[in-house]
Amino acid sequence: MTPITQPYQSRLAQEAAMVLRQEPVVYPHARLPPGRGLDPAQLKRYEEDGFVQIEDFFGPEEIADFRAELQRMASDATLTAREETIREPGGRDVRSIFSIHTLSDAFSRLARHPRLLDITQQILGSRVYIHQSRANLKPGFSGKEFYWHSDFETWHVEDGMPAMRAVSCSIALTDNNEFNGPLMLMPGSHRQFIRCVGETPANHYKESLRAQHYGTPDPLHLSLLAEQGGIASIKGRAGSVVFFDCNTMHGSNSNISPFPRSNLFLVYNSVENTLNAPHGNLAPRPEFIATRENVRALTPVEPPVHRTPQAALTE
Amino acid sequence: MTPITQPYQSRLAQEAAMVLRQEPVVYPHARLPPGRGLDPAQLKRYEEDGFVQIEDFFGPEEIADFRAELQRMASDATLTAREETIREPGGRDVRSIFSIHTLSDAFSRLARHPRLLDITQQILGSRVYIHQSRANLKPGFSGKEFYWHSDFETWHVEDGMPAMRAVSCSIALTDNNEFNGPLMLMPGSHRQFIRCVGETPANHYKESLRAQHYGTPDPLHLSLLAEQGGIASIKGRAGSVVFFDCNTMHGSNSNISPFPRSNLFLVYNSVENTLNAPHGNLAPRPEFIATRENVRALTPVEPPVHRTPQAALTE
């Protein structure tokens, strides 16, 4: 596929604008055997809304393993001293750890989970690799907001991602409710690209990972998108997974509730959509934020089998 | 009633602590004729939860009038230059206008609305006056959070309010939904007083009205309160009203949604609960934040009659 860069210019200090999406949302793909990938209704919802949520995608034991692994990482002083670890603005709490699929064996296996690969390959119509991965820890009481943004806008401008052919997968490690700043998405917003105003400063990523000030859409277009499709918030039990298109407008409010909100975030990009040079003479962002050198098409790895108490009893 | 100041000491740099409430929630009161005041079920809910919400308390025409009046005030340069007007931290947007019941004839009449007086007199078992009033304008996109607090903790320490015998009334001028940072309350929290740690700086109010840093409860006790009674968020149409006890723990998250959230806030205090000196040699806060000099028991004033289209047709 030829990179389409013209329509998605952004941050050139011009007027904000709304541009129609050029690419498909669901790419042509081989049919999967029944029971694998998204079913037709889920795929339709993903195509129309720009996201689909699946409850109980992972079981309690798997989630317990992920949480333990994340806890281990967040209390590893060597690891939290690395640049992959991002702290809350004005605080010492860990907000995110990037590149978990390279820093942890368990999360490396997770990234190659057969069900995740089935779904992301189905949507993107090709083999896939991890463009970015991270764990987000939104602490109780003091979790800060993430302002509205399209991930693709950033990945296109700052990373040179050519086309809208990536899907994000957010795995809930904690229950998400209306009180702890759940992910909010604008259904249908993935069908338009919002050009943002303002240039990108050098080394913008260091600040933007803590609080975003550039590449933010203007209020008028956000209002239009919200009028068009409303807002949906992703609530559900730990273990639920939401897949959303790289151009779906999303954000989250602060979290003053006592309930922390943690999730794992894996971005699958098509191997036919690898990165070009960033726009406007920006230096490429580090590899841990945007995979450029180490592109590896993923092959499925079966997850570890969890013995249920029932299974143990019948042995 | 003798002022009870001992149990509710706070901000004395001691340990945080939870203290049982000394006073009733609903005070002994004369029985109102049927159809006036809260009905027995509503009164029971208020007593148990520390709040009660009533949908469609005000009709669309009344709300339109209130909004128009507030719009007029917020665009009156003379008025917004006064100290009663508080702006968002780090911005120029108006966050609150205090003392609306003295700055506006319409809101002065609103404060004396017969239904509001019936309910607040019923709860407090005496005649009432306005301890504080304000309009809160939480703008879309950039509304900031209000951290958890008990109003009484502040009014007791900073204003010398003797006892828990005040009720707050919040009138929704906009729809409140899960996206625009609705009021969150902890049911049952009004039955305990949480002593806060840390001294109060002089002139604390100037900062605290923008973002509160003192008189905030500790995470452990907040978690206990949330485990005990959960969290409730006040959603509903414009025109709904929530009455909540002065000691009910409450707060709200940020609002990145395009939907602004405005409300009018009237605090009714019992005429038997007028202010003493503030604690710890603090100077009294200004009259527009805490009525000290101009205590006037309120008498009901009938609101203006709105002609509905139906009424117009049948004439």
XYZ file of C-alpha atoms in Angstrom:
630
model
C 0.000 0.000 0.000
C 1.332 3.419 -0.947
C 1.665 5.714 2.041
C -1.053 8.349 2.034
C 0.415 11.348 3.770
C -1.263 14.323 2.103
C -4.731 14.165 3.636
C -3.560 13.786 7.194
C -1.316 16.811 7.502
C -1.613 18.230 10.989
C 0.003 20.747 13.352
C 1.068 23.087 10.578
C -0.319 26.154 12.321
C -3.098 26.234 9.738
C -6.795 26.151 10.530
C -8.209 23.077 12.218
C -10.145 20.935 9.766
C -12.058 17.706 9.419
C -10.894 15.338 6.673
C -12.622 12.144 5.572
C -10.816 8.900 6.298
C -9.250 7.349 3.187
C -8.699 3.750 4.321
C -11.009 0.928 5.266
C -11.685 0.311 8.952
C -11.773 -3.472 8.540
C -9.372 -4.618 5.835
C -10.070 -7.532 3.476
C -9.072 -10.703 5.265
C -9.207 -14.479 5.022
C -12.210 -16.027 6.730
C -11.417 -17.535 10.132
C -12.913 -20.832 11.342
C -16.047 -20.343 13.489
C -15.195 -19.462 17.081
C -12.028 -17.589 16.146
C -11.639 -13.828 15.784
C -14.525 -11.398 16.122
C -17.939 -12.764 15.149
C -19.808 -10.912 12.372
C -21.804 -8.785 14.824
C -18.692 -7.742 16.738
C -16.839 -6.975 13.527
C -19.747 -4.845 12.309
C -19.792 -2.940 15.587
C -16.048 -2.350 15.350
C -16.425 -1.057 11.808
C -19.318 1.271 12.627
C -18.275 2.542 16.056
C -14.501 2.306 15.750
C -14.273 -0.004 18.768
C -15.695 -3.125 20.326
C -15.547 -4.295 23.936
C -15.452 -7.960 24.934
C -16.202 -8.789 28.578
C -14.344 -11.618 30.351
C -11.829 -11.937 27.540
C -9.313 -12.961 30.198
C -10.168 -14.959 33.296
C -9.461 -13.956 36.898
C -6.318 -16.137 37.141
C -4.806 -14.624 34.018
C -5.567 -11.107 35.247
C -4.036 -11.967 38.631
C -0.869 -13.054 36.799
C -0.744 -9.828 34.762
C -1.238 -7.728 37.870
C 1.477 -9.562 39.752
C 3.855 -9.121 36.835
C 3.064 -5.405 36.623
C 3.451 -5.029 40.379
C 6.847 -6.688 40.132
C 7.887 -4.321 37.335
C 6.619 -1.169 39.085
C 8.610 -2.026 42.223
C 11.792 -2.879 40.329
C 14.042 0.155 40.923
C 16.269 -0.652 37.951
C 13.273 -0.798 35.658
C 11.526 2.294 37.003
C 14.748 4.264 36.581
C 14.634 3.536 32.832
C 13.169 5.968 30.328
C 10.315 3.536 29.651
C 8.833 4.521 33.027
C 6.721 7.691 33.014
C 5.603 9.367 36.246
C 2.497 11.444 37.023
C 2.836 15.195 36.363
C 3.997 16.790 39.595
C 4.365 13.482 41.398
C 6.426 10.339 41.798
C 3.681 7.797 41.120
C 4.304 5.613 38.086
C 1.799 6.579 35.389
C 2.952 4.286 32.576
C 5.593 1.743 31.722
C 6.288 1.535 28.001
C 7.475 -1.392 25.898
C 6.216 -4.029 28.310
C 6.351 -6.580 25.492
C 10.142 -6.253 25.403
C 10.755 -5.727 29.134
C 8.767 -8.729 30.376
C 8.626 -12.336 29.194
C 5.056 -12.663 30.402
C 3.915 -9.621 28.426
C 5.938 -10.715 25.413
C 3.880 -13.933 25.453
C 0.704 -11.941 26.016
C 1.365 -9.879 22.886
C 1.414 -13.139 20.901
C -1.780 -14.508 22.459
C -3.592 -16.436 19.685
C -6.934 -14.719 20.296
C -5.359 -11.256 20.156
C -3.531 -12.110 16.944
C -6.649 -13.619 15.371
C -8.641 -10.456 16.007
C -6.009 -7.907 15.079
C -4.988 -9.785 11.912
C -8.646 -10.108 10.996
C -9.200 -6.354 11.343
C -5.983 -5.299 9.626
C -6.020 -7.977 6.917
C -2.339 -8.822 7.286
C 0.259 -9.998 9.722
C 0.921 -7.615 12.570
C 3.646 -6.367 14.907
C 3.635 -4.318 18.096
C 3.980 -0.617 17.298
C 3.788 0.360 20.965
C 2.946 -1.306 24.239
C 2.509 -0.007 27.726
C 0.928 -0.494 31.104
C -1.099 2.421 32.439
C -1.501 2.776 36.181
C -4.103 5.362 37.040
C -3.845 5.507 40.822
C -6.843 6.065 43.041
C -7.362 9.600 44.443
C -4.922 11.319 42.108
C -5.234 9.859 38.612
C -4.995 12.675 36.096
C -7.045 13.108 32.970
C -5.958 12.229 29.417
C -7.343 14.835 27.041
C -9.145 13.831 23.829
C -6.879 12.646 21.050
C -6.600 10.380 18.057
C -3.577 8.119 18.480
C -3.138 8.085 14.715
C -2.726 11.864 14.635
C 0.339 11.524 16.869
C 1.659 8.373 15.209
C 1.266 9.930 11.760
C 2.944 13.245 12.608
C 5.517 12.233 15.202
C 6.259 8.681 14.039
C 5.528 8.784 10.298
C 2.931 6.004 10.409
C 1.603 6.105 6.839
C -1.989 4.898 7.022
C -4.839 4.158 9.395
C -4.080 0.474 9.675
C -3.400 -0.124 13.340
C -5.606 -1.324 16.167
C -5.202 -0.721 19.879
C -6.062 -3.318 22.426
C -6.704 -2.254 26.022
C -6.860 -4.996 28.643
C -8.547 -4.010 31.946
C -6.537 -5.130 34.974
C -9.009 -3.503 37.368
C -12.747 -3.028 37.257
C -13.652 0.099 35.326
C -16.600 2.069 36.587
C -18.053 5.531 36.196
C -16.001 6.794 39.145
C -12.420 5.873 38.280
C -11.945 7.738 35.028
C -12.841 5.067 32.482
C -11.783 5.266 28.852
C -14.228 7.421 26.872
C -14.555 6.944 23.119
C -16.514 8.846 20.495
C -18.378 6.303 18.360
C -17.950 6.993 14.646
C -15.140 9.494 15.164
C -12.681 7.143 13.413
C -14.234 8.031 10.047
C -12.847 11.580 10.134
C -9.383 12.895 10.730
C -9.163 16.113 12.743
C -6.266 18.322 11.737
C -4.787 19.910 14.831
C -3.385 23.417 15.059
C 0.100 24.292 16.281
C 3.601 23.038 15.618
C 5.231 20.207 17.516
C 8.171 21.215 19.712
C 11.345 19.109 19.588
C 11.391 16.204 22.051
C 7.682 16.755 22.570
C 7.210 13.139 23.633
C 8.931 13.664 26.989
C 6.211 16.054 28.067
C 3.313 14.651 26.049
C 3.492 11.304 27.825
C 2.774 13.157 31.077
C 0.255 15.693 29.837
C -0.604 16.433 26.230
C -0.595 20.031 24.978
C 0.045 19.632 21.240
C -1.819 17.474 18.772
C -5.026 18.146 20.647
C -8.172 18.633 18.601
C -10.065 21.898 18.779
C -13.286 22.215 20.819
C -15.495 22.865 17.798
C -14.606 19.633 16.027
C -14.784 17.678 19.265
C -18.294 19.026 19.801
C -19.262 18.018 16.269
C -17.948 14.486 16.783
C -19.787 14.202 20.100
C -23.017 15.468 18.516
C -22.618 13.028 15.665
C -22.028 9.872 17.661
C -22.171 10.703 21.338
C -19.680 9.423 23.873
C -19.311 5.881 25.166
C -17.414 4.945 28.279
C -15.828 1.549 28.689
C -16.974 0.066 31.960
C -16.680 -3.550 32.967
C -14.898 -6.106 35.023
C -11.183 -6.699 35.098
C -10.407 -9.024 32.210
C -12.510 -7.172 29.669
C -10.770 -6.039 26.514
C -11.573 -3.211 24.143
C -10.208 -3.102 20.607
C -10.255 0.326 19.045
C -9.195 1.833 15.756
C -6.067 4.006 15.724
C -8.134 7.038 14.720
C -10.982 6.737 17.247
C -11.159 9.874 19.368
C -10.690 8.996 23.024
C -9.687 10.356 26.414
C -10.472 9.960 30.097
C -11.338 12.131 33.056
C -9.415 12.286 36.311
C -9.807 9.685 39.032
C -10.390 11.011 42.561
C -12.136 7.769 43.534
C -10.335 5.335 45.834
C -10.375 2.766 43.010
C -7.198 2.567 40.900
C -7.544 1.924 37.193
C -4.843 -0.097 35.493
C -4.731 -1.492 32.013
C -2.340 -3.017 29.521
C -2.232 -1.375 26.164
C -0.964 -3.129 23.028
C -0.932 -1.435 19.635
C -0.884 -3.802 16.690
C 0.200 -2.317 13.387
C 0.026 -3.980 9.986
C 3.408 -5.172 8.672
C 2.360 -3.338 5.491
C 2.164 -0.056 7.415
C 5.664 0.312 8.905
C 6.922 3.758 9.780
C 8.326 6.411 7.457
C 10.233 9.486 8.568
C 8.315 11.751 10.969
C 6.842 14.939 9.515
C 8.379 18.390 9.577
C 11.970 17.349 10.290
C 11.094 15.969 13.697
C 13.590 13.462 15.054
C 12.153 9.949 15.320
C 10.825 9.141 18.770
C 12.679 6.460 20.718
C 12.168 2.809 19.799
C 10.332 2.121 23.085
C 7.563 4.516 22.025
C 7.400 3.665 18.329
C 8.857 0.461 16.901
C 10.944 1.386 13.872
C 13.956 -0.937 13.867
C 12.674 -4.071 15.525
C 9.641 -4.833 13.381
C 8.831 -8.507 13.844
C 5.643 -10.108 12.561
C 4.139 -11.917 15.527
C 3.475 -15.633 15.629
C 0.990 -17.045 18.112
C 2.162 -18.558 21.383
C -0.313 -20.541 23.434
C -0.850 -18.944 26.856
C -0.045 -20.881 30.033
C -2.901 -23.165 31.080
C -4.539 -22.225 34.360
C -5.863 -25.075 36.432
C -9.280 -24.282 37.782
C -10.207 -25.741 41.188
C -12.698 -27.899 39.263
C -9.937 -29.390 37.094
C -7.811 -30.045 40.142
C -10.690 -31.873 41.810
C -11.395 -34.231 38.920
C -7.810 -35.361 38.545
C -27.965 24.606 71.341
C -24.514 24.742 72.884
C -21.761 24.751 70.289
C -19.967 21.394 70.187
C -16.449 22.154 69.123
C -14.344 19.520 70.869
C -15.150 16.452 68.763
C -14.609 18.127 65.433
C -11.102 19.443 65.889
C -9.238 19.198 62.618
C -6.033 20.328 60.889
C -3.994 20.344 64.085
C -1.143 18.364 62.538
C -2.217 15.378 64.623
C -3.130 11.989 63.215
C -6.127 11.698 60.943
C -9.086 10.153 62.743
C -12.725 9.203 62.332
C -15.139 10.637 64.917
C -18.800 9.752 65.288
C -21.301 12.472 64.461
C -22.895 14.026 67.563
C -25.960 15.699 66.077
C -29.095 14.415 64.402
C -29.239 14.413 60.617
C -32.923 15.343 60.529
C -33.840 17.608 63.419
C -37.191 17.469 65.246
C -39.646 19.546 63.251
C -43.301 20.442 63.003
C -45.267 18.232 60.625
C -45.919 19.816 57.249
C -49.231 19.461 55.405
C -49.216 16.627 52.834
C -47.572 17.642 49.567
C -45.130 20.016 51.246
C -41.525 19.272 52.149
C -39.894 15.878 51.642
C -42.249 12.907 51.860
C -41.442 10.256 54.508
C -39.523 8.053 52.050
C -37.404 10.962 50.817
C -36.736 12.119 54.365
C -35.655 8.591 55.357
C -33.314 8.421 52.381
C -31.816 11.791 53.309
C -31.297 10.629 56.877
C -29.672 7.323 55.895
C -27.624 8.386 52.877
C -26.915 12.002 53.770
C -28.543 13.244 50.562
C -31.629 12.970 48.400
C -32.088 13.881 44.745
C -35.377 15.137 43.305
C -35.748 15.094 39.517
C -37.653 17.883 37.737
C -37.786 20.019 40.856
C -37.651 23.023 38.544
C -39.248 23.147 35.122
C -37.512 23.992 31.836
C -38.738 27.619 31.850
C -37.433 28.257 35.348
C -34.073 26.700 34.457
C -33.924 28.818 31.298
C -34.442 31.905 33.469
C -31.705 30.869 35.893
C -29.299 30.185 33.048
C -30.037 33.508 31.416
C -29.481 35.295 34.723
C -26.193 33.479 35.267
C -25.105 34.213 31.705
C -25.847 37.879 32.310
C -23.791 37.854 35.513
C -20.820 35.987 33.992
C -20.594 38.506 31.157
C -20.910 41.547 33.413
C -17.342 42.894 33.594
C -18.030 44.859 36.763
C -19.338 41.794 38.483
C -16.619 39.417 37.272
C -13.973 41.883 38.490
C -15.327 41.513 42.044
C -13.812 39.109 44.540
C -16.987 37.003 44.429
C -15.855 35.736 41.008
C -13.381 32.822 41.086
C -11.529 31.696 37.977
C -10.227 28.254 36.968
C -6.671 27.456 38.147
C -4.310 28.488 35.373
C -7.082 30.002 33.263
C -9.468 32.893 32.797
C -12.701 30.912 32.684
C -15.139 31.736 35.469
C -15.312 28.750 37.820
C -17.678 30.150 40.452
C -19.569 33.274 41.397
C -20.210 33.537 45.131
C -23.038 35.215 46.978
C -25.455 35.043 44.085
C -28.327 35.551 46.537
C -27.048 39.063 47.291
C -25.762 39.947 43.813
C -28.924 39.060 41.895
C -32.586 39.781 42.560
C -33.625 36.624 40.753
C -31.359 34.451 42.882
C -32.385 36.300 46.023
C -35.970 35.265 45.245
C -34.816 31.740 44.420
C -33.212 31.403 47.858
C -36.624 32.132 49.391
C -38.497 29.667 47.167
C -41.271 28.147 49.334
C -40.393 24.546 48.402
C -36.708 25.049 49.230
C -37.593 26.645 52.562
C -40.107 23.910 53.395
C -37.506 21.192 52.861
C -34.542 22.866 54.523
C -36.612 23.979 57.540
C -38.016 20.468 57.809
C -34.524 18.931 57.849
C -32.990 21.480 60.192
C -35.998 21.877 62.507
C -35.782 25.665 62.641
C -35.833 28.776 60.543
C -32.900 29.084 58.161
C -30.621 31.600 56.487
C -28.117 31.412 53.628
C -24.649 30.614 54.933
C -23.153 30.597 51.452
C -24.414 30.670 47.879
C -22.691 30.325 44.580
C -23.006 29.385 40.942
C -20.526 26.803 39.682
C -19.664 26.794 36.011
C -17.722 23.694 35.081
C -16.880 24.372 31.452
C -16.761 21.659 28.841
C -13.298 20.368 27.846
C -11.424 21.904 30.750
C -13.486 21.574 33.928
C -11.163 20.701 36.785
C -11.813 18.231 39.538
C -12.967 19.060 43.087
C -11.244 16.710 45.515
C -13.210 14.881 48.217
C -14.211 17.008 51.178
C -16.810 17.532 53.855
C -18.101 21.099 53.652
C -18.659 21.062 57.395
C -14.955 20.383 58.028
C -14.126 23.661 56.300
C -17.059 25.604 57.748
C -16.244 24.368 61.251
C -12.511 25.124 61.129
C -12.389 28.184 58.883
C -15.773 29.744 59.690
C -16.488 28.565 63.249
C -19.784 26.894 62.354
C -20.639 25.159 65.627
C -22.671 22.097 64.708
C -23.734 19.898 61.823
C -26.989 21.686 61.209
C -26.768 22.944 57.646
C -28.003 21.545 54.370
C -26.708 22.215 50.879
C -28.963 22.436 47.907
C -27.514 21.983 44.430
C -29.718 22.938 41.482
C -28.660 21.465 38.118
C -28.688 24.068 35.331
C -27.373 21.551 32.793
C -27.909 17.845 32.338
C -25.493 15.876 34.477
C -24.160 12.669 33.012
C -21.299 10.283 33.596
C -19.077 12.254 31.217
C -19.180 15.808 32.542
C -17.835 15.322 36.040
C -21.047 14.915 38.029
C -21.203 15.393 41.789
C -20.112 12.220 43.576
C -21.282 11.574 47.137
C -20.416 8.836 49.620
C -23.679 7.510 51.081
C -23.544 7.260 54.869
C -20.352 9.309 55.147
C -22.248 12.082 56.967
C -22.377 9.938 60.115
C -18.632 10.260 60.728
C -16.372 13.264 60.881
C -12.916 12.815 59.362
C -10.227 14.830 61.120
C -7.814 16.181 58.535
C -4.063 16.544 59.001
C -2.103 19.755 58.521
C -2.518 23.370 59.559
C -4.475 25.941 57.626
C -2.389 28.733 56.089
C -3.576 32.333 56.461
C -5.919 33.490 53.682
C -6.260 29.877 52.646
C -9.632 30.574 51.048
C -8.123 32.487 48.127
C -6.363 29.348 46.956
C -8.825 26.749 48.247
C -11.650 28.091 46.106
C -9.524 27.294 43.056
C -7.954 24.008 44.174
C -8.108 22.553 47.661
C -4.896 21.400 49.350
C -5.745 21.648 53.064
C -8.716 20.186 54.880
C -8.579 17.163 52.584
C -9.280 13.775 54.133
C -6.615 11.078 54.043
C -6.814 8.189 51.557
C -7.269 5.526 54.245
C -10.419 7.060 55.697
C -11.783 7.843 52.242
C -11.306 4.191 51.304
C -13.104 3.123 54.473
C -16.043 5.424 53.729
C -16.232 4.163 50.145
C -16.136 0.541 51.311
C -18.826 1.269 53.863
C -21.351 2.954 51.615
C -19.961 3.042 48.090
C -20.107 6.087 45.870
C -23.166 7.600 44.220
C -23.039 10.054 41.363
C -25.786 12.564 40.779
C -26.947 12.312 37.210
C -30.141 13.712 35.825
C -31.775 16.377 33.802
C -31.368 20.100 34.244
C -33.864 21.124 36.906
C -33.077 18.284 39.269
C -32.079 19.238 42.788
C -29.998 17.395 45.338
C -30.141 18.217 49.034
C -27.137 17.027 50.993
C -26.015 17.184 54.575
C -23.128 19.545 55.409
C -20.946 16.595 56.434
C -21.546 14.295 53.457
C -18.236 13.503 51.745
C -18.344 14.657 48.136
C -16.228 15.653 45.162
C -16.170 15.479 41.387
C -13.823 14.434 38.626
C -12.621 16.628 35.786
C -14.738 17.324 32.721
C -13.028 16.847 29.346
C -16.418 16.230 27.693
C -17.887 18.917 25.442
C -20.827 19.239 27.867
C -20.541 22.040 30.435
C -21.859 21.407 33.923
C -23.392 24.340 35.761
C -25.257 24.395 38.995
C -26.528 26.783 41.624
C -25.495 26.019 45.145
C -27.366 27.312 48.187
C -26.318 26.451 51.728
C -29.049 26.797 54.320
C -27.906 27.000 57.920
C -30.107 26.884 61.004
C -30.597 30.266 62.696
C -29.630 28.380 65.874
C -26.248 27.492 64.378
C -24.750 30.893 63.556
C -20.986 31.247 63.339
C -18.488 31.543 66.204
C -14.877 32.614 65.809
C -12.824 30.461 63.422
C -10.421 27.977 65.012
C -6.728 28.490 65.674
C -6.645 32.289 65.435
C -7.629 32.265 61.775
C -9.140 35.516 60.525
C -12.806 35.168 59.582
C -13.340 34.547 55.878
C -15.087 37.296 53.928
C -18.837 37.731 54.280
C -19.436 36.594 50.676
C -18.044 33.154 51.570
C -19.510 32.777 55.045
C -22.408 34.880 56.263
C -21.515 36.241 59.690
C -22.934 39.770 59.907
C -25.977 39.634 57.663
C -27.846 36.703 59.170
C -31.465 37.019 58.113
C -34.041 34.303 58.643
C -35.642 33.730 55.259
C -39.345 34.148 54.552
C -40.912 32.497 51.532
C -41.484 34.445 48.327
C -43.662 32.878 45.649
C -41.715 32.349 42.417
C -42.822 34.005 39.164
C -45.549 32.031 37.403
C -44.521 30.564 34.062
C -47.210 30.195 31.455
C -46.953 26.830 29.776
C -47.998 26.609 26.114
C -50.908 24.460 27.334
C -52.129 27.203 29.671
C -51.797 29.740 26.891
C -53.897 27.560 24.591
C -56.758 27.080 27.017
C -57.171 30.755 27.802
